[in-house]
Amino acid sequence: MTGPLLPRRSILLGAAALAGTARAQRIVDLHLPGGPSQRPTSSAWPQKGEMIVQRARPPLLETPFEVFGQGVFTPNDRFFVRWHWGDIPTSIDAAAFRLNVRGHVARPLSLSLDELMAMPRIEYAAVNQCSGNSRGYFEPRVLGAQWGHGAMSNAKWTGVRLKDVLDRAGVQPGAVAVRFAGLDQPLVPDGPDFMKSLDLDHARDGEVMIAFLQNGEPLPLLNGFPLRVIVPGWFSTYWMKMLSDIEVLTAPDDNFWMAKAYRIPDTPGANVAPGAKGFATKPISRMIPRSWITSHADGARVTAGRPLPVRGIAMGGDAGVKSVALSVDGGRSWADASLGRDEGKYSFRRFEAVLPPPAAGALSLLPRCTSTAGVTQSMEPIWNGGGYLRGQVEPTRIMVA
Amino acid sequence: MKLLAVALLAAAATPAMKSVDVSLPDDETQFTGPDADLLNANCTGCHSPAMVLYQARMDAATWAESVKKMRDTYKAPIDDADAARLPAALAAVQAQ
């Protein structure tokens, strides 16, 4: 049962699907309040199937929502794409590639892929979600990539512990943070190179991974081939693509991308009144629970008087999915859905339920996830100027007739 | 170990990584309309017109903040004369 959330394809240009062009295959409507809401899709990007083109350069490619109804793991060729700067290497020599580890370490390293792949490996599933996923639904609207809900994907990652690589380099006393940089470069000479960092304790927690396989295959170039940092439970801004440089720092990272960008209000739920000023901010970090109906699209029609089977996907954020409840009465009453197979606490998890026969009329399907950390999705939207950390219950409105 | 899903794997299972050489599709789109030259000259060096055209409608004052951010933070080489004209042009091109 894979009912797309988006309207059925309205334009289908078969020739464009075959040609290596960026011509639109179909137009999807993301239903962004106030618009503009329509986006073309294209299969023209290397190692990618049909993706929603939010921006060609640098690429912002959104996963079409129906993909999430097809399984909890996002196929590599449908995995969403987001780059900050347009100078992206398109050719990577696997034999010549080196990962440098430097800074406050005893033994600076320059590791080949063969050397990394010979180290002990770990593997787990984890959702990679853009800090601004669903930004286009913020009201009032905010500037930034106008994503629908598809700036997220889930994969099984294989690689080495960042801790093991740091231990091999020998972190020196006095180190406090670990900074990551990739092979992409700013397009203007003085532009801030994209770099992110984690506190040393987090970097050494044994979970943070340097991945070289995504769903068992080398990463697509646009998802960070050959190496990507995996920070399970945290937003993808920390999941550095094309990782080439690890620097151990002796002071908190004050680079632009930590000190000025990707910051959220230091308030409950990162929520402030629209237009508010003067509040403290902090770097975005942990994800929160979310869930969506995938069996029915907004506007779908179902038959009155018959049991209504529904399905969806949920994520716990920085913890597992404890439960998903469903409401069809605006949140006055809730019934637990049954959960699908547990692929690990950082993975998407399927849920399903058969609802009692609905009466004729408009019906709003509300899924609500509670994480194993005890966090339950709110019914109320939050707002902040960055359009970060949306996590409220997401209704799917259908018509019963 | 606190992460149940982690499993140590044998390292021999995967063959050596192969080199990758791809090309990215060109973005042939350009701004159109009376301010097309101004917008194409100052915006499309770093990003597609879609980054502007897919934003929610904003007034010139809000666009002025964005132009300032592009210059100050991202070091976009926009001269003062063009920077003064851009906010109104951005608001107008959205309305097209």
Tab-separated table of C-alpha atoms in Angstrom:
chain	number	residue	atom	x	y	z
A	1	MET	CA	0.000	0.000	0.000
A	2	THR	CA	1.945	2.969	-1.240
A	3	GLY	CA	-0.570	5.760	-1.802
A	4	PRO	CA	1.430	8.871	-2.549
A	5	LEU	CA	0.948	11.859	-0.305
A	6	LEU	CA	1.451	14.057	-3.334
A	7	PRO	CA	-1.065	14.403	-6.104
A	8	ARG	CA	-0.845	11.845	-8.845
A	9	ARG	CA	1.542	12.706	-11.616
A	10	SER	CA	0.024	15.469	-13.650
A	11	ILE	CA	2.713	15.761	-16.277
A	12	LEU	CA	4.746	12.836	-17.491
A	13	LEU	CA	7.305	13.372	-20.183
A	14	GLY	CA	8.646	9.935	-20.955
A	15	ALA	CA	11.491	11.132	-23.139
A	16	ALA	CA	12.920	13.318	-20.416
A	17	ALA	CA	13.191	10.339	-18.094
A	18	LEU	CA	15.585	8.710	-20.522
A	19	ALA	CA	17.573	11.715	-21.639
A	20	GLY	CA	20.354	13.088	-19.485
A	21	THR	CA	18.695	16.436	-19.077
A	22	ALA	CA	17.211	18.253	-16.151
A	23	ARG	CA	13.848	18.606	-17.868
A	24	ALA	CA	10.873	18.035	-15.669
A	25	GLN	CA	9.350	14.566	-15.640
A	26	ARG	CA	6.316	15.591	-13.676
A	27	ILE	CA	5.219	18.400	-11.420
A	28	VAL	CA	4.467	17.712	-7.777
A	29	ASP	CA	2.566	20.025	-5.473
A	30	LEU	CA	4.013	20.199	-1.970
A	31	HIS	CA	0.967	22.119	-0.668
A	32	LEU	CA	3.094	24.844	0.897
A	33	PRO	CA	0.823	27.447	2.501
A	34	GLY	CA	0.603	30.477	0.245
A	35	GLY	CA	2.897	28.872	-2.356
A	36	PRO	CA	4.764	28.740	-4.600
A	37	SER	CA	4.177	25.059	-4.165
A	38	GLN	CA	4.848	23.258	-7.434
A	39	ARG	CA	8.191	21.602	-8.107
A	40	PRO	CA	9.532	19.618	-11.056
A	41	THR	CA	11.019	16.175	-10.668
A	42	SER	CA	14.009	14.843	-12.581
A	43	SER	CA	16.083	11.695	-12.890
A	44	ALA	CA	19.004	13.550	-14.434
A	45	TRP	CA	21.274	13.525	-11.400
A	46	PRO	CA	24.017	10.893	-11.327
A	47	GLN	CA	23.219	7.724	-9.347
A	48	LYS	CA	19.735	9.138	-8.640
A	49	GLY	CA	16.250	8.145	-9.679
A	50	GLU	CA	13.322	10.518	-9.770
A	51	MET	CA	13.848	13.334	-7.266
A	52	ILE	CA	12.031	16.595	-6.561
A	53	VAL	CA	14.294	19.407	-7.776
A	54	GLN	CA	14.226	22.131	-5.147
A	55	ARG	CA	17.360	23.692	-6.609
A	56	ALA	CA	19.688	22.472	-9.336
A	57	ARG	CA	22.818	24.297	-8.228
A	58	PRO	CA	24.042	23.580	-5.647
A	59	PRO	CA	21.742	20.555	-5.658
A	60	LEU	CA	18.775	20.355	-3.300
A	61	LEU	CA	16.940	17.159	-4.236
A	62	GLU	CA	13.944	16.096	-2.166
A	63	THR	CA	12.742	12.513	-1.801
A	64	PRO	CA	9.209	12.184	-3.246
A	65	PHE	CA	6.958	11.342	-0.310
A	66	GLU	CA	5.536	8.152	-1.794
A	67	VAL	CA	8.999	6.589	-1.412
A	68	PHE	CA	8.462	6.522	2.363
A	69	GLY	CA	5.452	4.290	1.897
A	70	GLN	CA	7.501	1.699	0.032
A	71	GLY	CA	9.740	0.615	2.917
A	72	VAL	CA	11.547	1.917	5.976
A	73	PHE	CA	14.877	2.116	4.138
A	74	THR	CA	15.246	4.774	1.479
A	75	PRO	CA	16.884	3.396	-1.673
A	76	ASN	CA	20.221	5.103	-2.356
A	77	ASP	CA	18.934	6.479	-5.642
A	78	ARG	CA	16.026	8.203	-3.857
A	79	PHE	CA	18.008	9.432	-0.838
A	80	PHE	CA	17.649	13.207	-0.467
A	81	VAL	CA	20.511	15.548	-1.401
A	82	ARG	CA	21.587	18.862	0.064
A	83	TRP	CA	24.777	20.855	-0.673
A	84	HIS	CA	25.739	24.311	0.557
A	85	TRP	CA	28.343	25.342	-2.016
A	86	GLY	CA	28.443	24.632	-5.730
A	87	ASP	CA	32.085	23.550	-6.013
A	88	ILE	CA	31.491	19.811	-5.623
A	89	PRO	CA	34.118	17.365	-6.931
A	90	THR	CA	32.553	15.095	-9.536
A	91	SER	CA	35.536	12.783	-9.846
A	92	ILE	CA	36.995	10.902	-6.880
A	93	ASP	CA	40.069	8.697	-7.307
A	94	ALA	CA	39.541	5.969	-4.711
A	95	ALA	CA	43.233	4.988	-4.647
A	96	ALA	CA	44.465	8.549	-4.194
A	97	PHE	CA	41.818	9.647	-1.681
A	98	ARG	CA	43.063	10.340	1.833
A	99	LEU	CA	41.281	11.164	5.090
A	100	ASN	CA	43.461	13.477	7.141
A	101	VAL	CA	43.318	13.522	10.930
A	102	ARG	CA	45.206	16.403	12.469
A	103	GLY	CA	45.206	19.072	15.135
A	104	HIS	CA	45.685	18.220	18.795
A	105	VAL	CA	46.764	14.623	18.218
A	106	ALA	CA	49.931	12.653	18.882
A	107	ARG	CA	50.130	11.117	15.401
A	108	PRO	CA	48.557	13.003	12.486
A	109	LEU	CA	47.090	10.514	10.031
A	110	SER	CA	46.543	10.374	6.306
A	111	LEU	CA	44.371	7.294	5.845
A	112	SER	CA	43.623	5.610	2.535
A	113	LEU	CA	40.252	3.990	1.930
A	114	ASP	CA	41.939	0.585	2.083
A	115	GLU	CA	43.364	1.399	5.512
A	116	LEU	CA	39.967	2.550	6.796
A	117	MET	CA	38.173	-0.471	5.393
A	118	ALA	CA	40.631	-2.780	7.142
A	119	MET	CA	39.618	-1.407	10.556
A	120	PRO	CA	36.881	-3.013	12.721
A	121	ARG	CA	33.454	-2.145	11.375
A	122	ILE	CA	30.104	-1.235	12.826
A	123	GLU	CA	26.707	-1.099	11.172
A	124	TYR	CA	23.346	0.381	12.124
A	125	ALA	CA	20.285	2.017	10.621
A	126	ALA	CA	19.805	5.752	11.074
A	127	VAL	CA	17.516	8.453	9.738
A	128	ASN	CA	19.305	11.379	8.138
A	129	GLN	CA	17.056	14.438	8.376
A	130	CYS	CA	17.838	17.990	7.276
A	131	SER	CA	17.544	20.576	10.055
A	132	GLY	CA	15.069	22.385	7.819
A	133	ASN	CA	12.967	19.411	6.761
A	134	SER	CA	9.347	20.597	6.333
A	135	ARG	CA	10.439	24.261	6.477
A	136	GLY	CA	7.981	25.138	3.732
A	137	TYR	CA	5.093	24.441	6.120
A	138	PHE	CA	6.158	27.011	8.708
A	139	GLU	CA	3.626	29.783	9.190
A	140	PRO	CA	4.512	32.588	8.944
A	141	ARG	CA	6.793	31.361	6.165
A	142	VAL	CA	10.543	31.743	6.604
A	143	LEU	CA	13.487	32.071	4.219
A	144	GLY	CA	15.549	29.046	3.251
A	145	ALA	CA	15.194	25.869	1.239
A	146	GLN	CA	11.441	25.404	0.925
A	147	TRP	CA	11.358	21.686	1.685
A	148	GLY	CA	8.259	19.578	2.011
A	149	HIS	CA	8.606	16.528	4.271
A	150	GLY	CA	11.128	14.768	2.015
A	151	ALA	CA	14.423	16.249	3.240
A	152	MET	CA	14.946	13.030	5.175
A	153	SER	CA	15.962	9.481	4.359
A	154	ASN	CA	16.849	6.305	6.223
A	155	ALA	CA	19.689	3.901	5.479
A	156	LYS	CA	21.750	1.152	6.997
A	157	TRP	CA	25.240	2.561	7.415
A	158	THR	CA	28.477	0.595	7.551
A	159	GLY	CA	31.811	2.040	8.524
A	160	VAL	CA	34.280	2.512	11.345
A	161	ARG	CA	33.872	4.167	14.701
A	162	LEU	CA	35.103	7.744	14.717
A	163	LYS	CA	36.444	6.867	18.170
A	164	ASP	CA	38.735	4.207	16.711
A	165	VAL	CA	40.169	6.654	14.169
A	166	LEU	CA	40.698	9.275	16.869
A	167	ASP	CA	42.373	6.697	19.111
A	168	ARG	CA	44.689	5.741	16.274
A	169	ALA	CA	45.732	9.392	16.005
A	170	GLY	CA	46.012	9.748	19.770
A	171	VAL	CA	43.894	12.647	21.035
A	172	GLN	CA	46.030	14.809	23.319
A	173	PRO	CA	44.945	16.089	26.745
A	174	GLY	CA	43.243	19.455	26.405
A	175	ALA	CA	41.234	18.592	23.294
A	176	VAL	CA	37.568	19.660	23.472
A	177	ALA	CA	36.020	19.272	20.027
A	178	VAL	CA	36.385	17.477	16.706
A	179	ARG	CA	35.761	19.363	13.473
A	180	PHE	CA	34.832	17.847	10.110
A	181	ALA	CA	35.355	19.237	6.616
A	182	GLY	CA	34.670	17.738	3.201
A	183	LEU	CA	35.983	18.109	-0.329
A	184	ASP	CA	33.372	20.676	-1.398
A	185	GLN	CA	34.584	24.253	-1.526
A	186	PRO	CA	33.029	27.735	-1.503
A	187	LEU	CA	32.450	29.279	-4.916
A	188	VAL	CA	33.722	32.675	-3.775
A	189	PRO	CA	37.223	33.187	-2.387
A	190	ASP	CA	36.302	34.386	1.093
A	191	GLY	CA	33.114	32.368	1.532
A	192	PRO	CA	32.954	30.266	4.700
A	193	ASP	CA	34.018	26.687	3.997
A	194	PHE	CA	31.364	24.293	5.278
A	195	MET	CA	32.643	22.725	8.521
A	196	LYS	CA	30.863	21.271	11.547
A	197	SER	CA	32.078	19.995	14.860
A	198	LEU	CA	31.054	17.807	17.780
A	199	ASP	CA	32.156	17.926	21.379
A	200	LEU	CA	34.993	15.470	21.981
A	201	ASP	CA	32.902	13.235	24.256
A	202	HIS	CA	30.213	12.929	21.603
A	203	ALA	CA	32.773	12.259	18.875
A	204	ARG	CA	34.212	9.463	21.023
A	205	ASP	CA	30.911	7.890	22.110
A	206	GLY	CA	31.447	4.808	19.934
A	207	GLU	CA	28.279	5.451	17.919
A	208	VAL	CA	29.440	8.301	15.670
A	209	MET	CA	30.628	6.599	12.508
A	210	ILE	CA	32.716	7.266	9.433
A	211	ALA	CA	30.587	5.418	6.879
A	212	PHE	CA	31.714	4.043	3.539
A	213	LEU	CA	28.626	1.939	2.791
A	214	GLN	CA	25.000	3.116	2.548
A	215	ASN	CA	22.500	0.255	2.361
A	216	GLY	CA	25.434	-2.037	1.597
A	217	GLU	CA	26.760	-0.051	-1.357
A	218	PRO	CA	29.287	2.759	-1.720
A	219	LEU	CA	27.600	6.108	-1.131
A	220	PRO	CA	26.245	7.954	-4.152
A	221	LEU	CA	28.571	10.856	-4.893
A	222	LEU	CA	25.843	13.356	-4.063
A	223	ASN	CA	25.373	11.698	-0.664
A	224	GLY	CA	29.056	12.070	0.149
A	225	PHE	CA	31.160	9.403	-1.572
A	226	PRO	CA	33.523	8.053	-0.403
A	227	LEU	CA	33.084	8.861	3.305
A	228	ARG	CA	30.358	10.442	5.385
A	229	VAL	CA	30.116	11.170	9.091
A	230	ILE	CA	27.071	9.502	10.668
A	231	VAL	CA	25.775	11.168	13.833
A	232	PRO	CA	22.763	9.012	14.746
A	233	GLY	CA	19.891	10.887	16.346
A	234	TRP	CA	21.262	14.284	15.301
A	235	PHE	CA	20.243	16.426	12.339
A	236	SER	CA	22.157	15.909	9.116
A	237	THR	CA	24.076	19.179	9.232
A	238	TYR	CA	26.661	17.253	11.280
A	239	TRP	CA	26.798	14.319	8.845
A	240	MET	CA	29.684	15.740	6.790
A	241	LYS	CA	29.719	14.511	3.210
A	242	MET	CA	32.918	13.692	1.267
A	243	LEU	CA	34.681	13.764	4.626
A	244	SER	CA	38.354	14.519	4.003
A	245	ASP	CA	39.532	16.346	7.104
A	246	ILE	CA	39.161	15.744	10.830
A	247	GLU	CA	40.691	18.362	13.103
A	248	VAL	CA	40.945	17.938	16.871
A	249	LEU	CA	40.421	21.351	18.493
A	250	THR	CA	41.590	22.738	21.844
A	251	ALA	CA	38.795	25.346	22.002
A	252	PRO	CA	35.094	25.315	21.071
A	253	ASP	CA	34.614	25.700	17.322
A	254	ASP	CA	33.845	29.323	16.408
A	255	ASN	CA	33.622	28.781	12.656
A	256	PHE	CA	30.615	30.369	10.928
A	257	TRP	CA	28.669	27.122	10.512
A	258	MET	CA	28.728	26.493	14.271
A	259	ALA	CA	28.731	30.028	15.654
A	260	LYS	CA	26.246	31.725	13.300
A	261	ALA	CA	24.366	29.174	11.192
A	262	TYR	CA	22.162	26.226	12.118
A	263	ARG	CA	21.289	27.762	15.462
A	264	ILE	CA	17.931	27.410	17.201
A	265	PRO	CA	16.307	29.422	19.988
A	266	ASP	CA	17.424	28.184	23.395
A	267	THR	CA	13.767	27.914	24.419
A	268	PRO	CA	11.451	24.936	25.019
A	269	GLY	CA	10.886	23.220	21.690
A	270	ALA	CA	12.993	25.882	19.929
A	271	ASN	CA	9.767	27.876	19.833
A	272	VAL	CA	9.544	31.677	19.756
A	273	ALA	CA	6.866	34.134	18.732
A	274	PRO	CA	7.178	35.189	15.080
A	275	GLY	CA	9.362	38.268	14.924
A	276	ALA	CA	10.700	37.825	18.471
A	277	LYS	CA	14.221	39.060	19.091
A	278	GLY	CA	16.761	39.014	21.888
A	279	PHE	CA	16.538	35.337	22.854
A	280	ALA	CA	19.628	33.164	23.336
A	281	THR	CA	20.462	30.614	20.667
A	282	LYS	CA	22.373	27.345	20.537
A	283	PRO	CA	23.514	24.969	17.779
A	284	ILE	CA	20.807	22.612	16.555
A	285	SER	CA	21.539	19.064	17.709
A	286	ARG	CA	19.165	16.207	18.560
A	287	MET	CA	16.154	15.227	16.513
A	288	ILE	CA	12.679	14.776	17.975
A	289	PRO	CA	9.899	12.240	17.290
A	290	ARG	CA	7.936	12.537	14.054
A	291	SER	CA	5.387	10.436	12.181
A	292	TRP	CA	3.438	10.541	8.944
A	293	ILE	CA	0.623	8.644	7.272
A	294	THR	CA	1.943	7.026	4.072
A	295	SER	CA	-1.064	4.922	3.034
A	296	HIS	CA	-3.225	7.897	2.082
A	297	ALA	CA	-2.473	11.179	0.404
A	298	ASP	CA	-4.054	14.434	1.408
A	299	GLY	CA	-7.373	14.536	-0.430
A	300	ALA	CA	-7.647	10.759	-0.861
A	301	ARG	CA	-11.204	9.340	-0.998
A	302	VAL	CA	-12.241	6.263	0.969
A	303	THR	CA	-15.501	4.368	1.297
A	304	ALA	CA	-17.817	5.091	4.218
A	305	GLY	CA	-18.931	2.287	6.500
A	306	ARG	CA	-15.937	0.022	5.936
A	307	PRO	CA	-12.969	-0.564	8.235
A	308	LEU	CA	-10.155	1.769	7.237
A	309	PRO	CA	-6.619	0.339	7.171
A	310	VAL	CA	-3.888	2.979	7.500
A	311	ARG	CA	-0.102	2.808	7.567
A	312	GLY	CA	2.735	5.185	8.118
A	313	ILE	CA	6.289	5.694	9.272
A	314	ALA	CA	7.618	7.069	12.533
A	315	MET	CA	10.955	8.020	13.991
A	316	GLY	CA	11.893	8.570	17.603
A	317	GLY	CA	14.470	11.270	16.902
A	318	ASP	CA	17.350	10.689	19.289
A	319	ALA	CA	15.710	7.525	20.647
A	320	GLY	CA	13.597	4.630	19.471
A	321	VAL	CA	9.895	4.557	18.653
A	322	LYS	CA	8.013	3.476	21.768
A	323	SER	CA	4.512	3.813	20.357
A	324	VAL	CA	2.423	5.485	17.704
A	325	ALA	CA	-1.161	6.451	18.430
A	326	LEU	CA	-3.828	7.467	15.917
A	327	SER	CA	-6.691	9.890	16.309
A	328	VAL	CA	-9.572	10.655	13.975
A	329	ASP	CA	-11.343	13.098	16.309
A	330	GLY	CA	-8.846	15.943	16.404
A	331	GLY	CA	-6.830	14.456	19.236
A	332	ARG	CA	-9.608	13.901	21.790
A	333	SER	CA	-9.062	10.151	21.746
A	334	TRP	CA	-6.145	8.033	20.620
A	335	ALA	CA	-5.685	4.360	19.781
A	336	ASP	CA	-2.334	2.635	19.568
A	337	ALA	CA	-1.155	1.438	16.174
A	338	SER	CA	0.852	-1.739	15.860
A	339	LEU	CA	4.531	-1.274	15.123
A	340	GLY	CA	6.475	-2.950	12.358
A	341	ARG	CA	9.851	-4.613	12.667
A	342	ASP	CA	12.402	-2.821	14.843
A	343	GLU	CA	15.395	-1.990	12.632
A	344	GLY	CA	17.186	-0.163	15.442
A	345	LYS	CA	16.375	2.842	17.528
A	346	TYR	CA	17.629	5.415	15.013
A	347	SER	CA	15.684	3.933	12.084
A	348	PHE	CA	12.273	4.708	10.677
A	349	ARG	CA	9.668	2.277	11.951
A	350	ARG	CA	6.480	1.244	10.199
A	351	PHE	CA	3.103	1.483	11.972
A	352	GLU	CA	-0.328	0.297	10.938
A	353	ALA	CA	-3.848	0.093	12.241
A	354	VAL	CA	-7.353	-0.706	11.064
A	355	LEU	CA	-9.663	2.116	12.059
A	356	PRO	CA	-13.399	1.538	12.775
A	357	PRO	CA	-15.653	2.222	9.797
A	358	PRO	CA	-15.768	6.012	9.387
A	359	ALA	CA	-18.910	7.986	8.692
A	360	ALA	CA	-19.212	10.030	5.518
A	361	GLY	CA	-17.488	13.399	5.529
A	362	ALA	CA	-14.059	14.948	5.897
A	363	LEU	CA	-11.681	13.022	8.131
A	364	SER	CA	-8.316	14.079	9.506
A	365	LEU	CA	-5.909	11.219	10.255
A	366	LEU	CA	-3.542	12.156	13.067
A	367	PRO	CA	-0.511	9.975	13.891
A	368	ARG	CA	1.419	10.753	17.066
A	369	CYS	CA	4.744	9.163	17.980
A	370	THR	CA	6.145	8.741	21.476
A	371	SER	CA	9.856	8.000	21.682
A	372	THR	CA	11.528	5.549	24.041
A	373	ALA	CA	12.950	8.661	25.709
A	374	GLY	CA	9.357	9.548	26.648
A	375	VAL	CA	8.942	12.456	24.248
A	376	THR	CA	5.539	12.724	22.537
A	377	GLN	CA	4.832	14.809	19.446
A	378	SER	CA	2.946	18.015	20.180
A	379	MET	CA	-0.317	18.999	18.539
A	380	GLU	CA	0.861	22.608	18.438
A	381	PRO	CA	3.247	24.004	15.811
A	382	ILE	CA	6.435	25.726	16.840
A	383	TRP	CA	7.984	28.678	15.035
A	384	ASN	CA	11.513	29.975	14.642
A	385	GLY	CA	13.152	32.088	11.963
A	386	GLY	CA	15.376	29.282	10.711
A	387	GLY	CA	12.466	26.959	10.051
A	388	TYR	CA	14.135	24.258	12.155
A	389	LEU	CA	12.896	21.367	14.299
A	390	ARG	CA	9.327	21.011	13.094
A	391	GLY	CA	7.831	18.053	14.905
A	392	GLN	CA	4.133	18.582	15.489
A	393	VAL	CA	1.502	15.987	14.642
A	394	GLU	CA	1.052	16.051	10.855
A	395	PRO	CA	-2.554	15.548	9.726
A	396	THR	CA	-3.567	13.773	6.535
A	397	ARG	CA	-6.990	14.950	5.432
A	398	ILE	CA	-9.112	12.483	3.518
A	399	MET	CA	-12.709	12.360	2.298
A	400	VAL	CA	-15.060	9.550	3.315
A	401	ALA	CA	-17.926	8.968	0.904
B	1	MET	CA	27.502	-1.488	24.769
B	2	LYS	CA	24.566	0.868	24.732
B	3	LEU	CA	23.629	0.583	21.071
B	4	LEU	CA	21.878	-2.699	20.467
B	5	ALA	CA	21.875	-2.418	16.721
B	6	VAL	CA	25.636	-2.207	16.426
B	7	ALA	CA	27.323	-5.351	15.258
B	8	LEU	CA	31.002	-5.825	14.629
B	9	LEU	CA	31.463	-7.118	11.137
B	10	ALA	CA	34.182	-8.957	9.317
B	11	ALA	CA	36.258	-6.508	7.335
B	12	ALA	CA	36.885	-8.790	4.398
B	13	ALA	CA	33.338	-8.733	3.039
B	14	THR	CA	33.634	-5.620	0.866
B	15	PRO	CA	35.893	-5.285	-2.163
B	16	ALA	CA	38.118	-2.220	-2.537
B	17	MET	CA	36.295	1.008	-3.305
B	18	LYS	CA	36.071	1.945	-6.991
B	19	SER	CA	36.729	5.442	-8.273
B	20	VAL	CA	33.725	7.538	-9.280
B	21	ASP	CA	33.486	10.003	-12.142
B	22	VAL	CA	30.115	11.627	-12.814
B	23	SER	CA	28.772	14.823	-14.268
B	24	LEU	CA	26.061	16.997	-12.807
B	25	PRO	CA	23.282	18.291	-15.053
B	26	ASP	CA	23.547	21.895	-16.160
B	27	ASP	CA	21.017	24.334	-14.844
B	28	GLU	CA	19.973	26.293	-17.879
B	29	THR	CA	17.346	28.369	-16.139
B	30	GLN	CA	17.811	32.132	-15.908
B	31	PHE	CA	15.824	34.965	-14.419
B	32	THR	CA	13.531	36.678	-16.878
B	33	GLY	CA	11.787	40.028	-16.905
B	34	PRO	CA	12.905	43.649	-16.706
B	35	ASP	CA	15.582	43.023	-14.035
B	36	ALA	CA	16.878	39.784	-15.537
B	37	ASP	CA	20.380	41.108	-16.208
B	38	LEU	CA	20.742	42.460	-12.666
B	39	LEU	CA	19.501	39.232	-11.087
B	40	ASN	CA	21.454	36.885	-13.327
B	41	ALA	CA	24.666	38.852	-12.815
B	42	ASN	CA	24.435	38.957	-9.030
B	43	CYS	CA	22.610	35.780	-7.979
B	44	THR	CA	23.263	32.914	-10.356
B	45	GLY	CA	27.019	32.797	-9.847
B	46	CYS	CA	26.392	30.767	-6.693
B	47	HIS	CA	22.895	29.344	-7.059
B	48	SER	CA	20.004	28.617	-9.375
B	49	PRO	CA	17.184	31.143	-9.778
B	50	ALA	CA	14.959	28.550	-8.085
B	51	MET	CA	16.448	29.517	-4.720
B	52	VAL	CA	14.695	32.870	-5.161
B	53	LEU	CA	11.645	31.811	-7.134
B	54	TYR	CA	10.588	29.059	-4.695
B	55	GLN	CA	10.590	31.327	-1.643
B	56	ALA	CA	7.304	32.514	-0.206
B	57	ARG	CA	6.446	36.042	-1.334
B	58	MET	CA	8.487	38.628	0.558
B	59	ASP	CA	8.636	42.377	0.513
B	60	ALA	CA	11.696	44.368	-0.522
B	61	ALA	CA	12.678	45.041	3.102
B	62	THR	CA	12.922	41.311	3.782
B	63	TRP	CA	14.831	40.759	0.563
B	64	ALA	CA	17.234	43.497	1.644
B	65	GLU	CA	18.129	41.362	4.671
B	66	SER	CA	18.793	38.434	2.390
B	67	VAL	CA	21.004	40.518	0.076
B	68	LYS	CA	22.936	41.740	3.107
B	69	LYS	CA	23.432	38.157	4.268
B	70	MET	CA	24.652	37.085	0.830
B	71	ARG	CA	27.205	39.902	0.796
B	72	ASP	CA	28.341	39.913	4.420
B	73	THR	CA	28.217	36.231	5.261
B	74	TYR	CA	28.653	34.403	1.997
B	75	LYS	CA	30.908	37.094	0.461
B	76	ALA	CA	28.885	37.412	-2.728
B	77	PRO	CA	30.668	39.969	-4.939
B	78	ILE	CA	27.736	42.392	-5.245
B	79	ASP	CA	28.617	46.081	-5.604
B	80	ASP	CA	26.805	48.820	-3.689
B	81	ALA	CA	24.842	50.095	-6.661
B	82	ASP	CA	23.464	46.666	-7.523
B	83	ALA	CA	22.836	45.845	-3.854
B	84	ALA	CA	20.600	48.914	-3.654
B	85	ARG	CA	18.544	47.769	-6.652
B	86	LEU	CA	18.293	44.078	-5.817
B	87	PRO	CA	15.627	44.057	-3.053
B	88	ALA	CA	12.973	45.624	-5.255
B	89	ALA	CA	14.027	43.472	-8.200
B	90	LEU	CA	13.750	40.293	-6.115
B	91	ALA	CA	10.314	41.229	-4.830
B	92	ALA	CA	9.233	42.067	-8.386
B	93	VAL	CA	10.548	38.874	-9.973
B	94	GLN	CA	8.559	36.850	-7.416
B	95	ALA	CA	5.424	38.651	-8.491
B	96	GLN	CA	5.980	37.874	-12.176
